[in-house]
mmCIF file of C-alpha atoms and ligand atoms in Angstrom:
data_model
loop_
_atom_site.group_PDB
_atom_site.id
_atom_site.type_symbol
_atom_site.label_atom_id
_atom_site.label_comp_id
_atom_site.label_asym_id
_atom_site.label_seq_id
_atom_site.Cartn_x
_atom_site.Cartn_y
_atom_site.Cartn_z
ATOM 1 C CA MET A 1 133.744 75.051 117.832
ATOM 2 C CA LYS A 2 136.703 72.921 118.856
ATOM 3 C CA VAL A 3 139.276 74.700 120.974
ATOM 4 C CA GLU A 4 142.867 73.567 120.416
ATOM 5 C CA GLY A 5 144.484 75.724 123.041
ATOM 6 C CA PHE A 6 145.477 79.157 124.229
ATOM 7 C CA GLU A 7 148.538 81.269 123.644
ATOM 8 C CA LEU A 8 149.451 83.484 126.610
ATOM 9 C CA ARG A 9 151.498 86.396 125.384
ATOM 10 C CA ARG A 10 153.025 89.141 127.530
ATOM 11 C CA VAL A 11 153.469 92.516 125.893
ATOM 12 C CA ALA A 12 155.314 95.541 127.343
ATOM 13 C CA MET A 13 153.743 98.842 126.355
ATOM 14 C CA PRO A 14 155.190 102.162 127.574
ATOM 15 C CA LEU A 15 152.675 104.955 128.321
ATOM 16 C CA VAL A 16 153.011 108.366 126.673
ATOM 17 C CA THR A 17 152.975 110.023 130.124
ATOM 18 C CA PRO A 18 152.968 108.607 133.660
ATOM 19 C CA PHE A 19 149.411 107.963 134.905
ATOM 20 C CA ARG A 20 149.023 108.673 138.629
ATOM 21 C CA THR A 21 146.028 107.514 140.642
ATOM 22 C CA SER A 22 145.414 107.295 144.380
ATOM 23 C CA PHE A 23 146.880 103.769 144.300
ATOM 24 C CA GLY A 24 150.088 104.416 142.374
ATOM 25 C CA THR A 25 151.843 105.726 139.286
ATOM 26 C CA GLN A 26 151.880 103.696 136.096
ATOM 27 C CA THR A 27 154.510 104.323 133.411
ATOM 28 C CA ALA A 28 153.983 101.206 131.305
ATOM 29 C CA ARG A 29 151.609 98.269 131.045
ATOM 30 C CA ASP A 30 152.671 94.658 131.243
ATOM 31 C CA ILE A 31 149.760 93.208 129.277
ATOM 32 C CA LEU A 32 148.692 89.577 129.196
ATOM 33 C CA LEU A 33 147.059 88.823 125.851
ATOM 34 C CA VAL A 34 145.213 85.589 125.263
ATOM 35 C CA LYS A 35 144.861 84.045 121.823
ATOM 36 C CA ALA A 36 142.318 81.239 121.504
ATOM 37 C CA VAL A 37 143.152 78.839 118.695
ATOM 38 C CA THR A 38 140.053 77.027 117.439
ATOM 39 C CA ASP A 39 138.822 75.225 114.354
ATOM 40 C CA ALA A 40 136.528 78.207 113.655
ATOM 41 C CA ALA A 41 139.125 81.011 113.833
ATOM 42 C CA ASP A 42 141.688 82.469 116.205
ATOM 43 C CA GLY A 43 140.376 84.978 118.743
ATOM 44 C CA TRP A 44 141.950 87.611 120.991
ATOM 45 C CA GLY A 45 141.309 88.678 124.565
ATOM 46 C CA GLU A 46 143.145 91.113 126.834
ATOM 47 C CA CYS A 47 143.586 90.598 130.566
ATOM 48 C CA VAL A 48 143.315 93.931 132.386
ATOM 49 C CA ALA A 49 145.010 92.827 135.629
ATOM 50 C CA GLY A 50 147.748 95.256 136.651
ATOM 51 C CA ALA A 51 151.347 94.415 137.490
ATOM 52 C CA ASP A 52 150.591 94.740 141.224
ATOM 53 C CA PRO A 53 147.401 93.943 143.174
ATOM 54 C CA LEU A 54 146.667 97.620 143.947
ATOM 55 C CA TYR A 55 143.386 98.231 142.124
ATOM 56 C CA SER A 56 141.970 94.774 142.828
ATOM 57 C CA PRO A 57 143.351 91.511 144.263
ATOM 58 C CA GLU A 58 144.284 90.356 140.761
ATOM 59 C CA TYR A 59 147.718 90.919 139.227
ATOM 60 C CA VAL A 60 149.119 89.854 135.910
ATOM 61 C CA ASP A 61 151.474 87.044 137.044
ATOM 62 C CA GLY A 62 148.650 85.665 139.176
ATOM 63 C CA ALA A 63 146.244 85.833 136.247
ATOM 64 C CA ALA A 64 148.652 83.871 134.036
ATOM 65 C CA ASP A 65 149.150 81.316 136.810
ATOM 66 C CA VAL A 66 145.450 80.737 137.475
ATOM 67 C CA MET A 67 144.755 80.466 133.744
ATOM 68 C CA ARG A 68 147.515 77.925 133.255
ATOM 69 C CA ARG A 69 146.824 75.788 136.320
ATOM 70 C CA PHE A 70 143.051 75.940 136.721
ATOM 71 C CA LEU A 71 141.022 77.915 134.206
ATOM 72 C CA ILE A 72 142.330 76.679 130.861
ATOM 73 C CA PRO A 73 142.254 72.977 131.852
ATOM 74 C CA ALA A 74 138.614 73.504 132.934
ATOM 75 C CA LEU A 75 137.732 74.660 129.427
ATOM 76 C CA ALA A 76 138.297 71.211 127.906
ATOM 77 C CA GLY A 77 135.012 70.300 126.297
ATOM 78 C CA VAL A 78 133.710 73.868 126.105
ATOM 79 C CA GLY A 79 132.459 74.560 122.597
ATOM 80 C CA ASP A 80 130.946 78.043 122.876
ATOM 81 C CA ALA A 81 131.825 81.279 124.632
ATOM 82 C CA ASP A 82 128.556 81.227 126.552
ATOM 83 C CA GLU A 83 129.645 77.984 128.264
ATOM 84 C CA VAL A 84 132.804 79.578 129.682
ATOM 85 C CA ALA A 85 131.319 81.271 132.762
ATOM 86 C CA GLY A 86 129.660 78.037 133.869
ATOM 87 C CA ALA A 87 132.800 75.966 133.319
ATOM 88 C CA LEU A 88 134.899 78.447 135.336
ATOM 89 C CA HIS A 89 132.321 79.080 138.066
ATOM 90 C CA PRO A 90 133.850 76.575 140.553
ATOM 91 C CA PHE A 91 136.959 78.789 140.763
ATOM 92 C CA LYS A 92 136.405 81.764 143.056
ATOM 93 C CA GLY A 93 137.180 85.293 141.909
ATOM 94 C CA HIS A 94 139.867 85.832 139.243
ATOM 95 C CA ARG A 95 137.332 87.657 137.106
ATOM 96 C CA MET A 96 139.910 89.487 134.997
ATOM 97 C CA ALA A 97 141.543 86.182 134.071
ATOM 98 C CA LYS A 98 138.172 84.587 133.318
ATOM 99 C CA ALA A 99 137.091 87.619 131.273
ATOM 100 C CA ALA A 100 140.162 87.428 129.044
ATOM 101 C CA LEU A 101 139.628 83.736 128.258
ATOM 102 C CA GLU A 102 135.940 84.258 127.522
ATOM 103 C CA ALA A 103 136.729 87.296 125.353
ATOM 104 C CA ALA A 104 139.222 85.292 123.265
ATOM 105 C CA LEU A 105 136.709 82.487 122.703
ATOM 106 C CA LEU A 106 133.915 84.941 121.935
ATOM 107 C CA ASP A 107 136.120 86.686 119.389
ATOM 108 C CA ALA A 108 137.063 83.356 117.772
ATOM 109 C CA GLU A 109 133.446 82.224 117.651
ATOM 110 C CA LEU A 110 132.170 85.488 116.163
ATOM 111 C CA ARG A 111 134.990 85.625 113.621
ATOM 112 C CA GLY A 112 134.000 82.110 112.564
ATOM 113 C CA LEU A 113 130.415 83.310 112.114
ATOM 114 C CA ALA A 114 131.505 86.599 110.452
ATOM 115 C CA ARG A 115 129.533 88.575 113.072
ATOM 116 C CA SER A 116 130.725 91.603 114.998
ATOM 117 C CA LEU A 117 130.917 91.726 118.789
ATOM 118 C CA ALA A 118 128.954 94.992 118.735
ATOM 119 C CA ASN A 119 126.036 93.320 116.942
ATOM 120 C CA GLU A 120 126.235 90.284 119.161
ATOM 121 C CA LEU A 121 126.050 92.409 122.325
ATOM 122 C CA GLY A 122 123.146 94.544 121.061
ATOM 123 C CA SER A 123 124.804 97.728 119.832
ATOM 124 C CA VAL A 124 122.536 100.641 118.908
ATOM 125 C CA ALA A 125 125.165 103.177 117.799
ATOM 126 C CA ASP A 126 127.875 103.362 115.177
ATOM 127 C CA ARG A 127 130.069 105.677 117.257
ATOM 128 C CA VAL A 128 130.545 106.416 120.950
ATOM 129 C CA PRO A 129 131.479 109.633 122.779
ATOM 130 C CA CYS A 130 134.930 109.775 124.360
ATOM 131 C CA GLY A 131 135.702 110.666 127.940
ATOM 132 C CA VAL A 132 139.241 110.950 129.255
ATOM 133 C CA SER A 133 140.671 110.094 132.650
ATOM 134 C CA VAL A 134 143.219 112.630 133.898
ATOM 135 C CA GLY A 135 145.765 111.519 136.476
ATOM 136 C CA ILE A 136 146.865 113.293 139.651
ATOM 137 C CA MET A 137 149.477 115.952 138.838
ATOM 138 C CA ASP A 138 152.234 117.772 140.689
ATOM 139 C CA SER A 139 150.540 121.160 140.392
ATOM 140 C CA ILE A 140 147.287 122.822 139.363
ATOM 141 C CA PRO A 141 148.851 124.697 136.387
ATOM 142 C CA GLN A 142 150.107 121.337 135.082
ATOM 143 C CA LEU A 143 146.597 119.877 135.474
ATOM 144 C CA LEU A 144 144.981 122.814 133.682
ATOM 145 C CA ASP A 145 147.420 122.382 130.780
ATOM 146 C CA ALA A 146 146.594 118.689 130.521
ATOM 147 C CA VAL A 147 142.820 119.205 130.703
ATOM 148 C CA GLY A 148 143.015 122.045 128.175
ATOM 149 C CA GLY A 149 144.927 119.793 125.806
ATOM 150 C CA TYR A 150 142.332 117.006 126.050
ATOM 151 C CA LEU A 151 139.467 119.445 125.508
ATOM 152 C CA ASP A 152 141.271 120.836 122.444
ATOM 153 C CA GLU A 153 141.536 117.290 121.102
ATOM 154 C CA GLY A 154 137.757 116.992 121.426
ATOM 155 C CA TYR A 155 137.138 114.876 124.541
ATOM 156 C CA VAL A 156 133.550 115.455 125.661
ATOM 157 C CA ARG A 157 133.957 114.578 129.325
ATOM 158 C CA ILE A 158 136.799 114.940 131.818
ATOM 159 C CA LYS A 159 137.391 112.627 134.769
ATOM 160 C CA LEU A 160 139.826 113.851 137.389
ATOM 161 C CA LYS A 161 141.585 111.392 139.624
ATOM 162 C CA ILE A 162 141.400 112.595 143.226
ATOM 163 C CA GLU A 163 142.828 111.647 146.627
ATOM 164 C CA PRO A 164 142.995 113.392 150.005
ATOM 165 C CA GLY A 165 144.993 116.577 149.411
ATOM 166 C CA TRP A 166 144.133 116.673 145.694
ATOM 167 C CA ASP A 167 140.389 117.160 145.406
ATOM 168 C CA VAL A 168 138.493 120.402 146.058
ATOM 169 C CA ALA A 169 141.201 122.789 144.805
ATOM 170 C CA PRO A 170 141.925 121.049 141.478
ATOM 171 C CA VAL A 171 138.211 120.517 140.812
ATOM 172 C CA ARG A 172 137.513 124.192 141.514
ATOM 173 C CA ALA A 173 140.388 125.261 139.250
ATOM 174 C CA VAL A 174 139.171 123.095 136.352
ATOM 175 C CA ARG A 175 135.584 124.270 136.790
ATOM 176 C CA GLU A 176 136.636 127.922 136.877
ATOM 177 C CA ARG A 177 138.912 127.660 133.866
ATOM 178 C CA PHE A 178 136.803 125.452 131.582
ATOM 179 C CA GLY A 179 133.225 126.419 132.469
ATOM 180 C CA ASP A 180 130.413 123.917 132.131
ATOM 181 C CA VAL A 181 132.370 120.999 130.646
ATOM 182 C CA TRP A 182 131.110 117.549 131.755
ATOM 183 C CA LEU A 183 133.258 116.779 134.777
ATOM 184 C CA GLN A 184 133.483 113.880 137.237
ATOM 185 C CA VAL A 185 135.986 112.593 139.803
ATOM 186 C CA ASP A 186 137.389 109.180 140.753
ATOM 187 C CA ALA A 187 138.923 108.418 144.153
ATOM 188 C CA ASN A 188 139.693 104.706 143.725
ATOM 189 C CA THR A 189 138.750 104.020 147.388
ATOM 190 C CA ALA A 190 141.043 106.722 148.855
ATOM 191 C CA TYR A 191 138.594 108.163 151.447
ATOM 192 C CA THR A 192 136.945 106.976 154.657
ATOM 193 C CA ARG A 193 133.494 107.462 156.152
ATOM 194 C CA ASP A 194 134.923 110.348 158.214
ATOM 195 C CA ASP A 195 135.492 112.306 154.996
ATOM 196 C CA ALA A 196 131.765 112.691 154.219
ATOM 197 C CA GLY A 197 131.704 116.371 155.147
ATOM 198 C CA HIS A 198 134.828 117.049 153.134
ATOM 199 C CA LEU A 199 133.471 115.234 150.045
ATOM 200 C CA ALA A 200 130.245 117.253 150.308
ATOM 201 C CA GLN A 201 132.349 120.313 149.431
ATOM 202 C CA LEU A 202 132.457 118.914 145.890
ATOM 203 C CA ASP A 203 128.690 119.448 145.555
ATOM 204 C CA GLU A 204 129.121 123.075 144.514
ATOM 205 C CA PHE A 205 130.947 122.043 141.303
ATOM 206 C CA ASP A 206 128.035 120.331 139.579
ATOM 207 C CA LEU A 207 129.907 117.081 138.944
ATOM 208 C CA LEU A 208 128.309 114.227 136.999
ATOM 209 C CA LEU A 209 129.368 111.814 139.738
ATOM 210 C CA ILE A 210 131.901 110.885 142.416
ATOM 211 C CA GLU A 211 133.373 107.471 141.662
ATOM 212 C CA GLN A 212 134.259 104.952 144.370
ATOM 213 C CA PRO A 213 135.211 107.276 147.227
ATOM 214 C CA LEU A 214 135.301 104.529 149.914
ATOM 215 C CA ASP A 215 136.735 101.052 150.297
ATOM 216 C CA GLU A 216 135.401 98.489 147.834
ATOM 217 C CA GLU A 217 133.858 96.424 150.641
ATOM 218 C CA ASP A 218 132.156 99.407 152.265
ATOM 219 C CA VAL A 219 128.927 99.360 150.276
ATOM 220 C CA LEU A 220 126.926 100.457 153.317
ATOM 221 C CA GLY A 221 129.330 103.359 153.823
ATOM 222 C CA HIS A 222 128.551 104.533 150.289
ATOM 223 C CA ALA A 223 124.816 104.331 151.053
ATOM 224 C CA ASP A 224 125.347 106.514 154.144
ATOM 225 C CA LEU A 225 127.591 108.896 152.203
ATOM 226 C CA ALA A 226 124.923 109.260 149.515
ATOM 227 C CA ARG A 227 122.640 110.784 152.145
ATOM 228 C CA VAL A 228 125.226 113.473 152.967
ATOM 229 C CA VAL A 229 126.632 114.246 149.504
ATOM 230 C CA LYS A 230 124.244 115.516 146.790
ATOM 231 C CA THR A 231 126.476 114.565 143.832
ATOM 232 C CA PRO A 232 125.575 111.053 142.587
ATOM 233 C CA ILE A 233 127.839 108.300 143.888
ATOM 234 C CA CYS A 234 129.029 105.847 141.201
ATOM 235 C CA LEU A 235 130.575 102.527 142.208
ATOM 236 C CA ASP A 236 133.403 100.830 140.320
ATOM 237 C CA GLU A 237 135.587 98.525 142.456
ATOM 238 C CA SER A 238 132.627 97.395 144.622
ATOM 239 C CA ILE A 239 130.625 96.052 141.686
ATOM 240 C CA THR A 240 131.956 92.644 140.665
ATOM 241 C CA SER A 241 128.779 90.986 139.331
ATOM 242 C CA THR A 242 125.188 91.757 138.436
ATOM 243 C CA GLU A 243 124.166 90.501 141.876
ATOM 244 C CA THR A 244 126.445 93.005 143.651
ATOM 245 C CA ALA A 245 125.055 95.728 141.363
ATOM 246 C CA VAL A 246 121.463 94.845 142.275
ATOM 247 C CA ALA A 247 122.336 94.918 145.990
ATOM 248 C CA ALA A 248 124.209 98.235 145.799
ATOM 249 C CA VAL A 249 121.369 99.878 143.886
ATOM 250 C CA ARG A 250 118.776 98.565 146.315
ATOM 251 C CA LEU A 251 120.816 99.857 149.279
ATOM 252 C CA GLY A 252 121.080 103.299 147.706
ATOM 253 C CA ALA A 253 124.879 102.992 147.586
ATOM 254 C CA THR A 254 125.159 103.860 143.875
ATOM 255 C CA ARG A 255 123.007 105.843 141.425
ATOM 256 C CA ILE A 256 125.243 105.216 138.417
ATOM 257 C CA ILE A 257 127.464 102.220 137.612
ATOM 258 C CA ASN A 258 130.837 102.037 135.901
ATOM 259 C CA ILE A 259 130.841 98.744 133.963
ATOM 260 C CA LYS A 260 134.273 97.266 133.300
ATOM 261 C CA PRO A 261 134.172 93.877 131.590
ATOM 262 C CA GLY A 262 137.378 92.677 133.249
ATOM 263 C CA ARG A 263 136.202 93.577 136.744
ATOM 264 C CA VAL A 264 132.879 91.732 136.332
ATOM 265 C CA GLY A 265 134.222 88.583 134.644
ATOM 266 C CA GLY A 266 133.582 89.241 130.967
ATOM 267 C CA TYR A 267 131.611 90.938 128.213
ATOM 268 C CA LEU A 268 128.643 88.603 128.636
ATOM 269 C CA GLU A 269 128.331 89.412 132.341
ATOM 270 C CA ALA A 270 128.845 93.097 131.474
ATOM 271 C CA ARG A 271 125.878 92.870 129.102
ATOM 272 C CA ARG A 272 123.793 91.177 131.792
ATOM 273 C CA MET A 273 124.636 93.996 134.213
ATOM 274 C CA HIS A 274 123.797 96.553 131.527
ATOM 275 C CA ASP A 275 120.444 94.889 130.891
ATOM 276 C CA TYR A 276 119.584 94.959 134.586
ATOM 277 C CA CYS A 277 120.610 98.626 134.893
ATOM 278 C CA LEU A 278 118.642 99.598 131.786
ATOM 279 C CA GLY A 279 115.540 97.981 133.251
ATOM 280 C CA ALA A 280 116.131 99.580 136.656
ATOM 281 C CA GLY A 281 116.751 103.056 135.231
ATOM 282 C CA VAL A 282 120.370 103.146 136.437
ATOM 283 C CA PRO A 283 122.663 104.963 133.954
ATOM 284 C CA VAL A 284 125.904 103.144 133.145
ATOM 285 C CA TRP A 285 129.166 104.020 131.447
ATOM 286 C CA CYS A 286 132.079 101.943 130.215
ATOM 287 C CA GLY A 287 135.208 102.053 132.339
ATOM 288 C CA GLY A 288 138.720 101.700 130.972
ATOM 289 C CA MET A 289 141.811 99.898 132.235
ATOM 290 C CA VAL A 290 144.417 101.445 129.930
ATOM 291 C CA GLU A 291 143.769 98.741 127.351
ATOM 292 C CA SER A 292 145.683 98.135 124.157
ATOM 293 C CA GLY A 293 143.684 98.137 120.924
ATOM 294 C CA ILE A 294 142.469 94.588 121.642
ATOM 295 C CA GLY A 295 140.602 95.450 124.850
ATOM 296 C CA ARG A 296 139.752 98.936 123.581
ATOM 297 C CA ALA A 297 137.972 97.550 120.492
ATOM 298 C CA ALA A 298 135.768 95.310 122.623
ATOM 299 C CA ASN A 299 135.047 98.121 125.123
ATOM 300 C CA ILE A 300 133.902 100.404 122.308
ATOM 301 C CA ALA A 301 131.471 97.703 121.166
ATOM 302 C CA LEU A 302 130.098 97.400 124.710
ATOM 303 C CA ALA A 303 129.828 101.177 125.105
ATOM 304 C CA SER A 304 127.473 101.284 122.101
ATOM 305 C CA LEU A 305 124.660 99.474 123.973
ATOM 306 C CA PRO A 306 121.584 101.591 124.764
ATOM 307 C CA GLY A 307 122.058 101.874 128.543
ATOM 308 C CA PHE A 308 125.496 103.503 128.196
ATOM 309 C CA THR A 309 124.059 107.002 128.416
ATOM 310 C CA LEU A 310 127.157 108.640 129.930
ATOM 311 C CA PRO A 311 130.487 109.005 128.071
ATOM 312 C CA GLY A 312 132.904 106.302 129.191
ATOM 313 C CA ASP A 313 136.633 106.140 129.817
ATOM 314 C CA VAL A 314 136.799 105.287 126.146
ATOM 315 C CA SER A 315 139.704 107.267 124.736
ATOM 316 C CA ALA A 316 141.710 107.265 121.555
ATOM 317 C CA SER A 317 144.702 104.906 121.553
ATOM 318 C CA GLY A 318 146.972 107.976 121.552
ATOM 319 C CA ARG A 319 145.763 108.987 125.042
ATOM 320 C CA PHE A 320 148.002 106.253 126.446
ATOM 321 C CA TYR A 321 150.149 104.813 123.665
ATOM 322 C CA GLU A 322 152.477 106.225 121.062
ATOM 323 C CA VAL A 323 152.376 102.862 119.313
ATOM 324 C CA ASP A 324 149.472 100.445 119.708
ATOM 325 C CA ILE A 325 149.545 96.767 118.787
ATOM 326 C CA THR A 326 146.469 97.186 116.554
ATOM 327 C CA PRO A 327 145.739 99.958 114.096
ATOM 328 C CA PRO A 328 145.134 102.896 116.470
ATOM 329 C CA PHE A 329 141.671 104.131 117.419
ATOM 330 C CA VAL A 330 141.552 107.764 116.351
ATOM 331 C CA MET A 331 138.961 110.182 117.726
ATOM 332 C CA ARG A 332 136.844 112.287 115.364
ATOM 333 C CA ASP A 333 134.545 115.007 116.751
ATOM 334 C CA GLY A 334 135.002 113.583 120.246
ATOM 335 C CA HIS A 335 133.846 110.124 119.168
ATOM 336 C CA LEU A 336 135.274 106.732 118.187
ATOM 337 C CA ASP A 337 133.725 104.533 115.518
ATOM 338 C CA VAL A 338 132.370 101.203 116.727
ATOM 339 C CA PRO A 339 134.276 98.392 114.969
ATOM 340 C CA THR A 340 132.058 96.552 112.484
ATOM 341 C CA GLY A 341 134.356 93.720 111.327
ATOM 342 C CA PRO A 342 134.001 90.114 112.508
ATOM 343 C CA GLY A 343 134.594 89.571 116.244
ATOM 344 C CA ILE A 344 136.220 92.568 117.922
ATOM 345 C CA GLY A 345 136.987 93.899 114.443
ATOM 346 C CA VAL A 346 140.735 94.407 114.876
ATOM 347 C CA GLU A 347 143.817 92.222 115.021
ATOM 348 C CA PRO A 348 147.339 92.840 116.250
ATOM 349 C CA ILE A 349 149.846 94.021 113.663
ATOM 350 C CA PRO A 350 152.318 91.081 113.656
ATOM 351 C CA GLU A 351 155.566 93.088 113.460
ATOM 352 C CA ILE A 352 154.553 95.492 116.234
ATOM 353 C CA LEU A 353 153.209 92.669 118.375
ATOM 354 C CA ASP A 354 156.455 90.717 118.011
ATOM 355 C CA GLU A 355 158.563 93.750 118.817
ATOM 356 C CA LEU A 356 156.678 94.420 122.073
ATOM 357 C CA THR A 357 156.300 90.779 123.147
ATOM 358 C CA THR A 358 158.300 89.720 126.195
ATOM 359 C CA SER A 359 157.154 86.090 126.408
ATOM 360 C CA VAL A 360 154.894 83.565 124.703
ATOM 361 C CA GLU A 361 153.511 80.366 126.142
ATOM 362 C CA TRP A 362 151.337 77.773 124.375
ATOM 363 C CA ILE A 363 148.850 75.796 126.463
ATOM 364 C CA PRO A 364 147.138 73.024 124.513
ATOM 365 C CA LEU A 365 143.691 71.903 125.587
ATOM 366 C CA ARG A 366 143.104 68.243 126.162
ATOM 367 C CA SER A 367 139.596 68.311 124.755
ATOM 368 C CA ALA A 368 137.040 65.810 125.972
ATOM 369 C CA ARG A 369 135.355 65.943 122.553
HETATM 370 O O1 NPG B 401 140.851 105.311 129.969
HETATM 371 O O2 NPG B 401 141.592 103.289 130.054
HETATM 372 C C1 NPG B 401 141.369 104.373 130.577
HETATM 373 C C2 NPG B 401 141.754 104.561 132.019
HETATM 374 C C3 NPG B 401 140.622 104.998 132.859
HETATM 375 O O3 NPG B 401 141.096 105.936 134.980
HETATM 376 C C4 NPG B 401 140.947 104.937 134.326
HETATM 377 N N1 NPG B 401 141.058 103.726 134.852
HETATM 378 O O4 NPG B 401 140.244 103.361 138.245
HETATM 379 O O5 NPG B 401 139.057 103.441 136.495
HETATM 380 C C5 NPG B 401 140.158 103.411 137.044
HETATM 381 C C6 NPG B 401 141.418 103.503 136.213
HETATM 382 C C7 NPG B 401 142.317 102.302 136.251
HETATM 383 C C8 NPG B 401 143.321 102.197 135.348
HETATM 384 C C9 NPG B 401 142.172 101.311 137.151
HETATM 385 C C10 NPG B 401 144.177 101.102 135.347
HETATM 386 C C11 NPG B 401 143.012 100.225 137.152
HETATM 387 C C12 NPG B 401 144.012 100.120 136.259
#
């Protein structure tokens, strides 16, 4: 495959409702889409970096900058998606930027071969169960309304965002109102080691897991916490590669892993992490980063691998967007169909894409070939 260049396209997508987490409130996404133009086909990737470096050190302007100045030039001479990680390895970090470039090339390559990403990754299912992530609300009645609405739509698992001051009471209220629904919580690093006793109060609610209670660098703190709290700890932000996953599992810091392709540097690394976890008996689930249909399609493919035994943050497009840039993913019986078409199986709808685009930049590749 000969790569001619990459189009970096920024798209502004308003959310249907504000999404509040312990690190901020999001009302729209400023999405960086990458289109790889090759002699095989064009391919799409979505960069999940946020507008501000609040979830991770990456942010969308920084991702565009590192792609433009360092990552894309380093791809001259790369002919296959599986060469991308090696070519970009000299550049530290920036996994979300790297993931988007690799995803675009993988999509182009698979489209050229008329093979689906799901097949390529090792999918074993034609549909995946949908979990939904529910933001922090102003009041418990408002939260109960929101959760009730998602359960009515058919979501099979609820994740509540928590932070100090919004944890035990909302979890208790949801448990009391909705009975034995699959329930888990996500703190996005909002607690400290001193909160161990407080977090242990969540044990009585039979949660599937507590996600990333402590700082991303405090892996040892999670291992200590896991000896105090009975609910399984699941790491997200701390796990940036298969090697960090192996270490966290060995330390006893995590019993379950949230795999997000952007956070770990791409779908190929995500598969490698999945394969390790499957072999080690560590359940995994697919995280979400409020993706448009481009990233969502690829996440659904990943979530259909055999080790993804817990429902992921894999929601219908309508959970976040009134209008998506691809045909929307619609939930049926609490599940989404795994795309079967070539590559990620979906493409942006040109008129909608153009309407939501805020900038486009073309970066040609000076190929060594
Ligand atoms: O379903 O796409 C989704 C969102 C799931 O809660 C979700 N994502 O911390 O996991 C997270 C959180 C997130 C969203 C993190 C956006 C960073 C950015």
